GROMACS .gro file of C-alpha atoms in nm:
model
  507
    1MET     CA    1   7.775   7.298   8.819
    2SER     CA    2   7.906   6.952   8.907
    3THR     CA    3   8.182   6.900   9.163
    4ALA     CA    4   8.416   6.775   8.890
    5THR     CA    5   8.354   7.085   8.678
    6ALA     CA    6   8.402   7.317   8.979
    7GLU     CA    7   8.735   7.149   9.061
    8ALA     CA    8   8.843   7.177   8.698
    9ASP     CA    9   8.766   7.550   8.708
   10LEU     CA   10   9.003   7.579   9.005
   11THR     CA   11   9.289   7.390   8.840
   12VAL     CA   12   9.564   7.627   8.731
   13HIS     CA   13   9.863   7.527   8.521
   14THR     CA   14  10.174   7.686   8.669
   15ALA     CA   15  10.522   7.681   8.516
   16GLU     CA   16  10.607   7.386   8.743
   17GLY     CA   17  10.285   7.188   8.711
   18PRO     CA   18   9.906   7.193   8.761
   19VAL     CA   19   9.756   7.290   9.098
   20ARG     CA   20   9.396   7.256   9.213
   21GLY     CA   21   9.250   7.503   9.461
   22ARG     CA   22   8.913   7.527   9.627
   23ASN     CA   23   8.628   7.771   9.662
   24THR     CA   24   8.561   7.868  10.024
   25GLY     CA   25   8.245   8.058   9.937
   26THR     CA   26   8.413   8.390  10.007
   27ALA     CA   27   8.724   8.340   9.793
   28ARG     CA   28   8.903   8.107   9.557
   29VAL     CA   29   9.222   7.983   9.722
   30TRP     CA   30   9.531   7.789   9.623
   31ARG     CA   31   9.750   7.707   9.921
   32GLY     CA   32  10.077   7.532   9.994
   33ILE     CA   33  10.225   7.552   9.642
   34PRO     CA   34  10.602   7.485   9.644
   35TYR     CA   35  10.795   7.785   9.512
   36ALA     CA   36  11.138   7.631   9.584
   37GLN     CA   37  11.284   7.292   9.658
   38PRO     CA   38  11.262   7.177  10.022
   39PRO     CA   39  11.562   7.338  10.203
   40VAL     CA   40  11.659   7.014  10.374
   41GLY     CA   41  11.962   6.786  10.367
   42ASP     CA   42  12.234   6.940  10.153
   43LEU     CA   43  12.007   7.241  10.085
   44ARG     CA   44  11.982   7.342  10.452
   45LEU     CA   45  12.131   7.693  10.491
   46ARG     CA   46  12.177   7.718  10.113
   47LEU     CA   47  12.012   7.958   9.870
   48PRO     CA   48  11.670   7.840   9.749
   49GLN     CA   49  11.651   7.634   9.431
   50ARG     CA   50  11.365   7.637   9.181
   51PRO     CA   51  11.128   7.343   9.242
   52ASP     CA   52  11.130   7.037   9.022
   53PRO     CA   53  10.831   7.019   8.787
   54TRP     CA   54  10.543   6.778   8.847
   55GLN     CA   55  10.290   6.613   8.617
   56GLU     CA   56  10.003   6.510   8.844
   57VAL     CA   57   9.758   6.774   8.967
   58LEU     CA   58   9.880   6.908   9.302
   59ASP     CA   59   9.610   6.944   9.567
   60ALA     CA   60   9.653   7.305   9.681
   61GLY     CA   61   9.378   7.309   9.941
   62ARG     CA   62   9.582   7.345  10.261
   63TYR     CA   63   9.852   7.577  10.387
   64GLY     CA   64  10.207   7.447  10.378
   65PRO     CA   65  10.401   7.376  10.700
   66TRP     CA   66  10.510   7.653  10.931
   67ALA     CA   67  10.883   7.721  10.932
   68PRO     CA   68  11.050   7.579  11.247
   69GLN     CA   69  11.001   7.819  11.539
   70PRO     CA   70  10.959   7.818  11.917
   71LEU     CA   71  10.637   7.638  11.999
   72ARG     CA   72  10.560   7.859  12.296
   73ARG     CA   73  10.565   8.166  12.073
   74VAL     CA   74  10.338   8.036  11.797
   75LEU     CA   75  10.100   8.322  11.737
   76PRO     CA   76   9.726   8.307  11.807
   77GLY     CA   77   9.461   8.275  11.542
   78ALA     CA   78   9.655   8.020  11.336
   79ASP     CA   79   9.556   7.689  11.188
   80ALA     CA   80   9.665   7.455  11.469
   81LYS     CA   81   9.645   7.155  11.235
   82THR     CA   82   9.914   7.293  11.008
   83PRO     CA   83  10.241   7.110  11.082
   84MET     CA   84  10.586   7.257  11.136
   85SER     CA   85  10.870   7.149  10.908
   86GLU     CA   86  11.189   7.263  10.740
   87ASP     CA   87  11.007   7.180  10.416
   88CYS     CA   88  10.823   7.511  10.441
   89LEU     CA   89  10.886   7.705  10.120
   90THR     CA   90  10.531   7.734   9.992
   91ILE     CA   91  10.317   8.013   9.851
   92ASN     CA   92   9.944   8.087   9.859
   93VAL     CA   93   9.710   8.273   9.623
   94THR     CA   94   9.370   8.412   9.720
   95ALA     CA   95   9.135   8.545   9.451
   96PRO     CA   96   8.790   8.708   9.462
   97PRO     CA   97   8.498   8.463   9.452
   98GLU     CA   98   8.427   8.528   9.085
   99ALA     CA   99   8.685   8.534   8.808
  100GLY     CA  100   8.702   8.845   8.591
  101GLU     CA  101   8.838   8.920   8.249
  102ALA     CA  102   9.098   9.192   8.313
  103PRO     CA  103   9.423   9.105   8.498
  104LEU     CA  104   9.401   9.200   8.864
  105PRO     CA  105   9.649   9.397   9.077
  106VAL     CA  106   9.860   9.167   9.292
  107LEU     CA  107   9.936   9.222   9.661
  108VAL     CA  108  10.220   9.012   9.801
  109PHE     CA  109  10.231   8.997  10.181
  110ILE     CA  110  10.531   8.906  10.397
  111HIS     CA  111  10.432   8.805  10.750
  112GLY     CA  112  10.603   8.942  11.059
  113GLY     CA  113  10.731   8.779  11.375
  114GLY     CA  114  11.081   8.913  11.434
  115PHE     CA  115  11.229   8.681  11.169
  116SER     CA  116  11.175   8.402  11.421
  117THR     CA  117  10.800   8.330  11.434
  118GLY     CA  118  10.486   8.353  11.226
  119SER     CA  119  10.327   8.198  10.922
  120ALA     CA  120  10.107   8.281  10.626
  121ALA     CA  121   9.850   8.049  10.791
  122MET     CA  122   9.776   8.295  11.072
  123GLU     CA  123   9.406   8.372  11.075
  124LEU     CA  124   9.463   8.743  11.131
  125VAL     CA  125   9.646   8.775  10.796
  126ASP     CA  126   9.401   8.574  10.588
  127GLY     CA  127   9.357   8.772  10.267
  128ALA     CA  128   9.005   8.668  10.163
  129ARG     CA  129   8.834   8.992  10.269
  130LEU     CA  130   9.114   9.203  10.124
  131ALA     CA  131   9.092   9.025   9.788
  132ALA     CA  132   8.714   9.060   9.771
  133ALA     CA  133   8.706   9.422   9.890
  134GLY     CA  134   8.964   9.540   9.640
  135ASN     CA  135   8.911   9.292   9.355
  136VAL     CA  136   9.278   9.200   9.376
  137LEU     CA  137   9.489   8.887   9.403
  138PHE     CA  138   9.644   8.831   9.744
  139VAL     CA  139   9.966   8.630   9.771
  140SER     CA  140  10.145   8.519  10.087
  141MET     CA  141  10.438   8.290  10.152
  142ASN     CA  142  10.629   8.109  10.423
  143TYR     CA  143  11.004   8.159  10.439
  144ARG     CA  144  11.288   8.027  10.657
  145LEU     CA  145  11.308   8.180  11.004
  146GLY     CA  146  11.549   8.194  11.294
  147ALA     CA  147  11.897   8.047  11.260
  148LEU     CA  148  11.789   7.857  10.948
  149GLY     CA  149  11.709   8.182  10.768
  150PHE     CA  150  11.878   8.481  10.932
  151LEU     CA  151  12.221   8.400  11.076
  152ASP     CA  152  12.550   8.415  10.886
  153PHE     CA  153  12.739   8.084  10.894
  154ARG     CA  154  12.961   8.138  10.591
  155ALA     CA  155  13.272   8.117  10.809
  156CYS     CA  156  13.170   7.763  10.904
  157SER     CA  157  13.182   7.636  10.546
  158THR     CA  158  13.415   7.344  10.471
  159PRO     CA  159  13.532   7.186  10.144
  160GLY     CA  160  13.246   6.938  10.179
  161ARG     CA  161  12.972   7.170  10.309
  162THR     CA  162  12.890   7.527  10.205
  163PHE     CA  163  12.666   7.766  10.397
  164ASP     CA  164  12.507   8.073  10.238
  165VAL     CA  165  12.390   8.399  10.396
  166ASN     CA  166  12.055   8.581  10.380
  167VAL     CA  167  11.874   8.264  10.282
  168GLY     CA  168  11.547   8.381  10.441
  169LEU     CA  169  11.554   8.696  10.227
  170ALA     CA  170  11.650   8.488   9.924
  171ASP     CA  171  11.342   8.273   9.987
  172GLN     CA  172  11.129   8.587   9.950
  173VAL     CA  173  11.304   8.673   9.622
  174ALA     CA  174  11.230   8.319   9.499
  175ALA     CA  175  10.864   8.366   9.594
  176LEU     CA  176  10.852   8.694   9.400
  177GLU     CA  177  11.011   8.521   9.101
  178TRP     CA  178  10.736   8.257   9.127
  179VAL     CA  179  10.480   8.538   9.113
  180GLN     CA  180  10.636   8.674   8.796
  181ARG     CA  181  10.633   8.328   8.634
  182ASN     CA  182  10.288   8.223   8.741
  183ILE     CA  183  10.050   8.491   8.862
  184ALA     CA  184   9.902   8.559   8.518
  185ALA     CA  185   9.765   8.202   8.519
  186PHE     CA  186   9.563   8.294   8.830
  187GLY     CA  187   9.429   8.613   8.670
  188GLY     CA  188   9.689   8.852   8.812
  189ASP     CA  189   9.896   9.124   8.649
  190PRO     CA  190  10.270   9.052   8.690
  191GLY     CA  191  10.337   9.414   8.594
  192ASN     CA  192  10.141   9.546   8.893
  193VAL     CA  193  10.275   9.386   9.211
  194THR     CA  194  10.255   9.565   9.546
  195LEU     CA  195  10.481   9.423   9.815
  196PHE     CA  196  10.360   9.483  10.170
  197GLY     CA  197  10.427   9.353  10.515
  198GLU     CA  198  10.414   9.429  10.885
  199SER     CA  199  10.698   9.433  11.141
  200ALA     CA  200  10.968   9.188  11.023
  201GLY     CA  201  10.766   9.149  10.702
  202ALA     CA  202  10.785   9.524  10.641
  203THR     CA  203  11.155   9.519  10.732
  204ALA     CA  204  11.207   9.246  10.473
  205ALA     CA  205  11.012   9.436  10.207
  206LEU     CA  206  11.212   9.752  10.275
  207THR     CA  207  11.536   9.554  10.258
  208LEU     CA  208  11.432   9.390   9.930
  209MET     CA  209  11.415   9.740   9.782
  210CYS     CA  210  11.794   9.735   9.825
  211VAL     CA  211  11.857   9.380   9.694
  212PRO     CA  212  11.966   9.376   9.326
  213ALA     CA  213  11.819   9.028   9.273
  214ALA     CA  214  11.473   9.164   9.363
  215ASP     CA  215  11.486   9.458   9.123
  216GLY     CA  216  11.183   9.459   8.891
  217LEU     CA  217  10.997   9.187   9.081
  218PHE     CA  218  10.758   9.436   9.246
  219HIS     CA  219  10.639   9.786   9.162
  220ARG     CA  220  10.545   9.955   9.492
  221THR     CA  221  10.575   9.891   9.865
  222PHE     CA  222  10.343   9.949  10.162
  223LEU     CA  223  10.539   9.913  10.486
  224GLN     CA  224  10.373   9.877  10.827
  225SER     CA  225  10.607   9.925  11.125
  226PRO     CA  226  10.941   9.823  10.971
  227ALA     CA  227  11.255   9.815  11.182
  228ALA     CA  228  11.432   9.994  10.899
  229ALA     CA  229  11.778   9.992  11.061
  230ALA     CA  230  11.769   9.617  11.134
  231ALA     CA  231  12.043   9.501  10.900
  232TYR     CA  232  12.400   9.452  11.018
  233GLY     CA  233  12.746   9.419  10.875
  234PRO     CA  234  12.952   9.100  10.867
  235ASP     CA  235  13.144   9.179  11.186
  236LEU     CA  236  12.838   9.196  11.410
  237ALA     CA  237  12.673   8.911  11.220
  238SER     CA  238  12.984   8.699  11.281
  239GLN     CA  239  12.972   8.776  11.654
  240TRP     CA  240  12.613   8.658  11.671
  241ALA     CA  241  12.695   8.344  11.476
  242ASN     CA  242  12.978   8.264  11.719
  243GLU     CA  243  12.753   8.325  12.019
  244TYR     CA  244  12.495   8.098  11.864
  245LEU     CA  245  12.749   7.821  11.804
  246GLY     CA  246  12.849   7.854  12.168
  247LEU     CA  247  12.488   7.789  12.267
  248LEU     CA  248  12.500   7.473  12.056
  249GLY     CA  249  12.824   7.369  12.225
  250ALA     CA  250  12.991   7.356  11.886
  251GLY     CA  251  13.344   7.486  11.839
  252GLN     CA  252  13.471   7.608  11.504
  253ASP     CA  253  13.596   7.262  11.414
  254GLY     CA  254  13.257   7.102  11.473
  255ALA     CA  255  13.037   7.387  11.354
  256ALA     CA  256  12.966   7.251  11.006
  257LYS     CA  257  12.872   6.910  11.143
  258ALA     CA  258  12.640   7.063  11.403
  259LEU     CA  259  12.469   7.298  11.158
  260ALA     CA  260  12.420   7.024  10.901
  261GLY     CA  261  12.329   6.742  11.136
  262LEU     CA  262  12.137   6.872  11.439
  263ASP     CA  263  11.759   6.857  11.428
  264ALA     CA  264  11.562   7.174  11.356
  265ALA     CA  265  11.414   7.188  11.707
  266THR     CA  266  11.762   7.209  11.864
  267LEU     CA  267  11.869   7.480  11.623
  268THR     CA  268  11.547   7.672  11.691
  269ARG     CA  269  11.587   7.661  12.070
  270ALA     CA  270  11.937   7.807  12.048
  271ALA     CA  271  11.815   8.085  11.816
  272GLU     CA  272  11.539   8.170  12.063
  273GLU     CA  273  11.795   8.196  12.343
  274LEU     CA  274  12.014   8.425  12.133
  275SER     CA  275  11.737   8.653  12.007
  276SER     CA  276  11.521   8.684  12.319
  277ARG     CA  277  11.780   8.685  12.599
  278ILE     CA  278  12.141   8.736  12.491
  279ALA     CA  279  12.110   8.997  12.214
  280PRO     CA  280  11.861   9.229  12.393
  281GLU     CA  281  12.091   9.248  12.694
  282SER     CA  282  12.426   9.272  12.517
  283ARG     CA  283  12.324   9.502  12.229
  284PRO     CA  284  11.989   9.662  12.311
  285GLY     CA  285  11.806   9.789  12.006
  286ALA     CA  286  11.966   9.541  11.767
  287LEU     CA  287  11.794   9.228  11.636
  288SER     CA  288  12.026   8.928  11.615
  289LEU     CA  289  11.803   8.755  11.359
  290ALA     CA  290  11.804   9.001  11.070
  291PRO     CA  291  11.940   9.062  10.719
  292VAL     CA  292  12.317   9.080  10.678
  293VAL     CA  293  12.492   9.348  10.472
  294ASP     CA  294  12.711   9.097  10.290
  295GLY     CA  295  12.835   9.319  10.006
  296SER     CA  296  12.676   9.115   9.729
  297PHE     CA  297  12.318   8.993   9.782
  298LEU     CA  298  12.264   9.298  10.008
  299PRO     CA  299  12.543   9.534   9.901
  300LEU     CA  300  12.465   9.828  10.133
  301HIS     CA  301  12.283   9.889  10.456
  302PRO     CA  302  11.925   9.976  10.352
  303LEU     CA  303  11.935  10.322  10.509
  304GLN     CA  304  12.260  10.395  10.327
  305ALA     CA  305  12.112  10.265  10.000
  306PHE     CA  306  11.807  10.489  10.049
  307GLY     CA  307  12.025  10.788  10.130
  308ASP     CA  308  12.245  10.730   9.825
  309GLY     CA  309  11.945  10.688   9.595
  310ARG     CA  310  12.042  10.327   9.523
  311ALA     CA  311  11.726  10.166   9.657
  312SER     CA  312  11.456  10.068   9.409
  313SER     CA  313  11.276  10.386   9.304
  314VAL     CA  314  10.928  10.238   9.338
  315PRO     CA  315  10.651  10.436   9.513
  316MET     CA  316  10.649  10.369   9.888
  317VAL     CA  317  10.407  10.412  10.177
  318ILE     CA  318  10.571  10.376  10.519
  319GLY     CA  319  10.443  10.426  10.872
  320THR     CA  320  10.436  10.315  11.233
  321MET     CA  321  10.199  10.284  11.525
  322ASP     CA  322  10.158  10.563  11.780
  323ASN     CA  323  10.337  10.369  12.056
  324GLU     CA  324  10.528  10.076  11.911
  325GLY     CA  325  10.716   9.979  12.225
  326VAL     CA  326  10.432   9.890  12.463
  327LEU     CA  327  10.360   9.547  12.314
  328PHE     CA  328  10.722   9.441  12.345
  329ASP     CA  329  10.756   9.572  12.698
  330ARG     CA  330  10.449   9.373  12.799
  331LEU     CA  331  10.501   9.049  12.607
  332HIS     CA  332  10.839   8.994  12.446
  333ASN     CA  333  11.085   9.215  12.635
  334ILE     CA  334  11.330   9.240  12.347
  335LEU     CA  335  11.343   9.618  12.296
  336PRO     CA  336  11.543   9.881  12.490
  337THR     CA  337  11.246   9.985  12.705
  338SER     CA  338  11.425  10.008  13.041
  339ARG     CA  339  11.681  10.259  13.167
  340ASP     CA  340  11.960   9.998  13.184
  341ARG     CA  341  11.909   9.885  12.826
  342ILE     CA  342  11.873  10.238  12.695
  343GLU     CA  343  12.202  10.340  12.859
  344ARG     CA  344  12.376  10.040  12.699
  345MET     CA  345  12.216  10.120  12.363
  346PHE     CA  346  12.383  10.462  12.375
  347ASP     CA  347  12.727  10.323  12.470
  348GLN     CA  348  12.857  10.382  12.116
  349THR     CA  349  12.696  10.728  12.088
  350GLU     CA  350  12.850  11.063  12.167
  351PRO     CA  351  12.735  11.181  12.513
  352GLU     CA  352  12.596  11.504  12.368
  353ARG     CA  353  12.371  11.318  12.124
  354ARG     CA  354  12.259  11.077  12.394
  355ASP     CA  355  12.168  11.367  12.623
  356ARG     CA  356  11.980  11.542  12.344
  357VAL     CA  357  11.767  11.234  12.272
  358ILE     CA  358  11.688  11.169  12.637
  359ALA     CA  359  11.592  11.533  12.692
  360ALA     CA  360  11.329  11.499  12.419
  361TYR     CA  361  11.139  11.246  12.635
  362ARG     CA  362  11.023  11.462  12.924
  363GLY     CA  363  10.978  11.246  13.231
  364TYR     CA  364  11.249  10.993  13.138
  365PRO     CA  365  11.356  10.760  13.303
  366HIS     CA  366  10.996  10.691  13.406
  367LYS     CA  367  10.863  10.377  13.242
  368LYS     CA  368  10.623  10.543  12.997
  369GLN     CA  369  10.895  10.759  12.845
  370ALA     CA  370  11.148  10.475  12.842
  371VAL     CA  371  10.904  10.255  12.649
  372GLU     CA  372  10.833  10.535  12.403
  373LEU     CA  373  11.205  10.594  12.351
  374GLY     CA  374  11.276  10.226  12.287
  375GLY     CA  375  10.994  10.194  12.035
  376ASP     CA  376  11.102  10.511  11.858
  377ALA     CA  377  11.463  10.392  11.839
  378VAL     CA  378  11.376  10.065  11.666
  379PHE     CA  379  11.068  10.157  11.460
  380TRP     CA  380  10.969  10.524  11.434
  381TYR     CA  381  11.295  10.712  11.382
  382PRO     CA  382  11.446  10.466  11.128
  383SER     CA  383  11.116  10.485  10.935
  384VAL     CA  384  11.150  10.864  10.927
  385GLN     CA  385  11.505  10.822  10.795
  386ALA     CA  386  11.384  10.589  10.520
  387ALA     CA  387  11.094  10.817  10.425
  388GLN     CA  388  11.299  11.137  10.403
  389ALA     CA  389  11.570  10.966  10.201
  390HIS     CA  390  11.335  10.789   9.959
  391ALA     CA  391  11.124  11.102   9.907
  392ALA     CA  392  11.419  11.262   9.729
  393HIS     CA  393  11.412  10.988   9.463
  394ALA     CA  394  11.060  10.844   9.439
  395PRO     CA  395  10.699  10.912   9.543
  396THR     CA  396  10.672  10.857   9.920
  397TRP     CA  397  10.386  10.877  10.168
  398SER     CA  398  10.412  10.863  10.547
  399TYR     CA  399  10.153  10.773  10.811
  400ARG     CA  400  10.108  10.712  11.180
  401PHE     CA  401   9.831  10.483  11.308
  402ASP     CA  402   9.693  10.632  11.630
  403TYR     CA  403   9.359  10.455  11.667
  404ALA     CA  404   9.322  10.204  11.949
  405PRO     CA  405   8.992  10.029  12.032
  406ARG     CA  406   8.860  10.060  12.385
  407ALA     CA  407   8.987   9.715  12.485
  408ALA     CA  408   9.344   9.802  12.383
  409ARG     CA  409   9.328  10.126  12.581
  410ALA     CA  410   9.178   9.953  12.883
  411VAL     CA  411   9.474   9.717  12.920
  412GLY     CA  412   9.727   9.995  12.864
  413LEU     CA  413   9.838   9.894  12.512
  414GLY     CA  414   9.700  10.186  12.316
  415ALA     CA  415   9.787  10.196  11.948
  416THR     CA  416  10.080   9.961  11.973
  417HIS     CA  417  10.269   9.729  11.743
  418GLY     CA  418  10.058   9.495  11.530
  419LEU     CA  419   9.715   9.641  11.606
  420ASP     CA  420   9.688   9.765  11.246
  421LEU     CA  421   9.679   9.411  11.106
  422ALA     CA  422   9.310   9.358  11.179
  423ALA     CA  423   9.245   9.697  11.020
  424VAL     CA  424   9.431   9.642  10.694
  425PHE     CA  425   9.297   9.288  10.645
  426GLY     CA  426   8.945   9.364  10.767
  427ASN     CA  427   8.968   9.065  11.001
  428TYR     CA  428   8.810   9.205  11.316
  429ASP     CA  429   8.624   8.876  11.365
  430ALA     CA  430   8.948   8.675  11.381
  431GLY     CA  431   9.097   8.582  11.719
  432THR     CA  432   9.299   8.894  11.798
  433GLY     CA  433   9.051   9.115  11.615
  434ARG     CA  434   8.764   8.984  11.828
  435MET     CA  435   8.959   9.069  12.144
  436LEU     CA  436   9.017   9.423  12.022
  437LEU     CA  437   8.643   9.478  11.982
  438SER     CA  438   8.542   9.292  12.299
  439MET     CA  439   8.459   9.619  12.477
  440GLY     CA  440   8.282   9.791  12.190
  441ASN     CA  441   8.392  10.055  11.937
  442ARG     CA  442   8.296   9.817  11.657
  443ARG     CA  443   8.166  10.079  11.418
  444THR     CA  444   8.454  10.320  11.474
  445ALA     CA  445   8.718  10.046  11.449
  446ARG     CA  446   8.571   9.916  11.126
  447ASN     CA  447   8.549  10.267  10.981
  448VAL     CA  448   8.914  10.340  11.060
  449GLY     CA  449   9.011   9.998  10.926
  450HIS     CA  450   8.813  10.055  10.608
  451ARG     CA  451   8.994  10.384  10.543
  452PHE     CA  452   9.333  10.223  10.605
  453GLN     CA  453   9.254   9.922  10.388
  454SER     CA  454   9.115  10.147  10.115
  455ALA     CA  455   9.442  10.343  10.108
  456LEU     CA  456   9.636  10.020  10.050
  457LEU     CA  457   9.399   9.905   9.777
  458ARG     CA  458   9.401  10.243   9.603
  459PHE     CA  459   9.780  10.243   9.620
  460ALA     CA  460   9.789   9.895   9.465
  461ARG     CA  461   9.559  10.001   9.181
  462THR     CA  462   9.696  10.348   9.103
  463GLY     CA  463  10.034  10.394   9.272
  464ALA     CA  464   9.900  10.661   9.511
  465PRO     CA  465   9.707  10.605   9.837
  466GLY     CA  466   9.447  10.875   9.776
  467PRO     CA  467   9.385  11.242   9.695
  468MET     CA  468   9.352  11.342  10.061
  469TRP     CA  469   9.697  11.208  10.144
  470PRO     CA  470   9.978  11.437  10.023
  471ARG     CA  471  10.326  11.310   9.952
  472TYR     CA  472  10.598  11.322  10.214
  473ASP     CA  473  10.895  11.552  10.159
  474ARG     CA  474  11.182  11.668  10.373
  475THR     CA  475  11.051  12.024  10.395
  476SER     CA  476  10.693  11.988  10.520
  477ARG     CA  477  10.703  11.617  10.624
  478ARG     CA  478  10.327  11.587  10.578
  479THR     CA  479  10.208  11.271  10.751
  480LYS     CA  480   9.863  11.114  10.760
  481ILE     CA  481   9.738  11.027  11.107
  482PHE     CA  482   9.482  10.744  11.111
  483ASP     CA  483   9.250  10.786  11.408
  484ARG     CA  484   8.881  10.823  11.488
  485TYR     CA  485   8.905  11.126  11.259
  486ASP     CA  486   9.197  11.123  11.016
  487ARG     CA  487   9.415  11.430  10.974
  488ILE     CA  488   9.737  11.551  10.813
  489GLU     CA  489  10.016  11.671  11.043
  490LEU     CA  490  10.328  11.861  10.943
  491ASP     CA  491  10.647  11.705  11.080
  492PRO     CA  492  10.496  11.508  11.369
  493ARG     CA  493  10.714  11.493  11.680
  494THR     CA  494  10.951  11.758  11.549
  495VAL     CA  495  11.147  11.786  11.872
  496ARG     CA  496  11.207  11.412  11.894
  497ARG     CA  497  11.305  11.387  11.527
  498GLN     CA  498  11.557  11.667  11.560
  499ALA     CA  499  11.698  11.507  11.875
  500TRP     CA  500  11.750  11.173  11.699
  501ASP     CA  501  11.904  11.324  11.384
  502GLY     CA  502  12.252  11.180  11.333
  503TYR     CA  503  12.199  10.871  11.548
  504ARG     CA  504  12.338  10.566  11.367
  505GLY     CA  505  12.279  10.286  11.613
  506TYR     CA  506  12.477   9.971  11.526
  507ARG     CA  507  12.567  10.073  11.172
   0.00000   0.00000   0.00000
């Protein structure tokens, strides 16, 4: 086949215009396709707008720019040549090496990074192996991060300049709308879309289940370590916006000018200061960069929507790592993993409930138990709340990922936050994946990863993760434990769950 013919075979006509991908040998890829207009100039901090159509063939061979984020926190294993820009609203499609005849299931991935870092270009979340292993289409997108995506500046609007809220979440809705318009042209089935993500990506996917504008755009969700309670009402969101403006040195009168006119790097530095220093100390356990319960785009707090049966009734798999908090205590220091922060986290809680929770962590306030408590507060217990609520209205499965390669155990991380990414993507030869296997356990790690990945792929194809994985319900709370040898446990950590029951955090 000639080069010209091969390129023609990789040219796809989308609703906006033609795009040409490339064949990497292991996958067919189309990268950096605009799914919305660049959110710059008058569109900064506004809801995304559908892109203008184009006539010439768009070269879709490279990832689009990373969203603006702190340079020192750019994650490893990423394409260092990919630039950083506010013009970041692009989407990527990865297909198996050979085209088939029947429409393929579609997996849409939302990357994590605390709503402040990350990119679809990270090597660890490359979807080529996933697409080939499952004969599926893999889709990923970049979306606005930090202050440009997840702070509420509506109060700063003026007659000449309007600011919207939840624009980062709205970007994800726009990307899902793009999938509905265009994925059939790539060989995908728009009626079979599985939305999945890890960390902030899973939090976003869970939240989108409660966003009316996203209803019908996806058909099941697979959620890895969501911070399910990380959405806040307008009062707390307004406090964070005011604290952020203070970091910019902008009073209310000059806020609109600062937000519209300052460069992205300045806005990003202030958001980093707010999210990594101020918020963890003043309100431990809350994430200042997060969705806002605004009453319209996001009408209810997600956990309330789940409890009321008003979340999307799609099948859901949800789970966490065995010890979520260790990674943050070691690297990012943003969770309530110390005695001082834990005490402040419970300031708004009845003393009896606080005492009951603390008593469930025998050995507290020693560091190990404090780290476990902080990780449970942000990740594990809210996931339990979401699972038990959703199970009353839709098929739900729960898991815990306990496996940790020898290298992770040797440095004291264990099965902590993010170590399931190499498993689900099959990317143990990527940067972080290579480190995890640097001390051996290759065969075991790959076997565990294969079982985890297979559950996702089976879920995407059939709507259930497998016959050996029973549904979750509020009575038995059957949970799959992924480890060297998988097992089903009934109501894992019963004592801790009962101790946390009734805790509402910052809601």
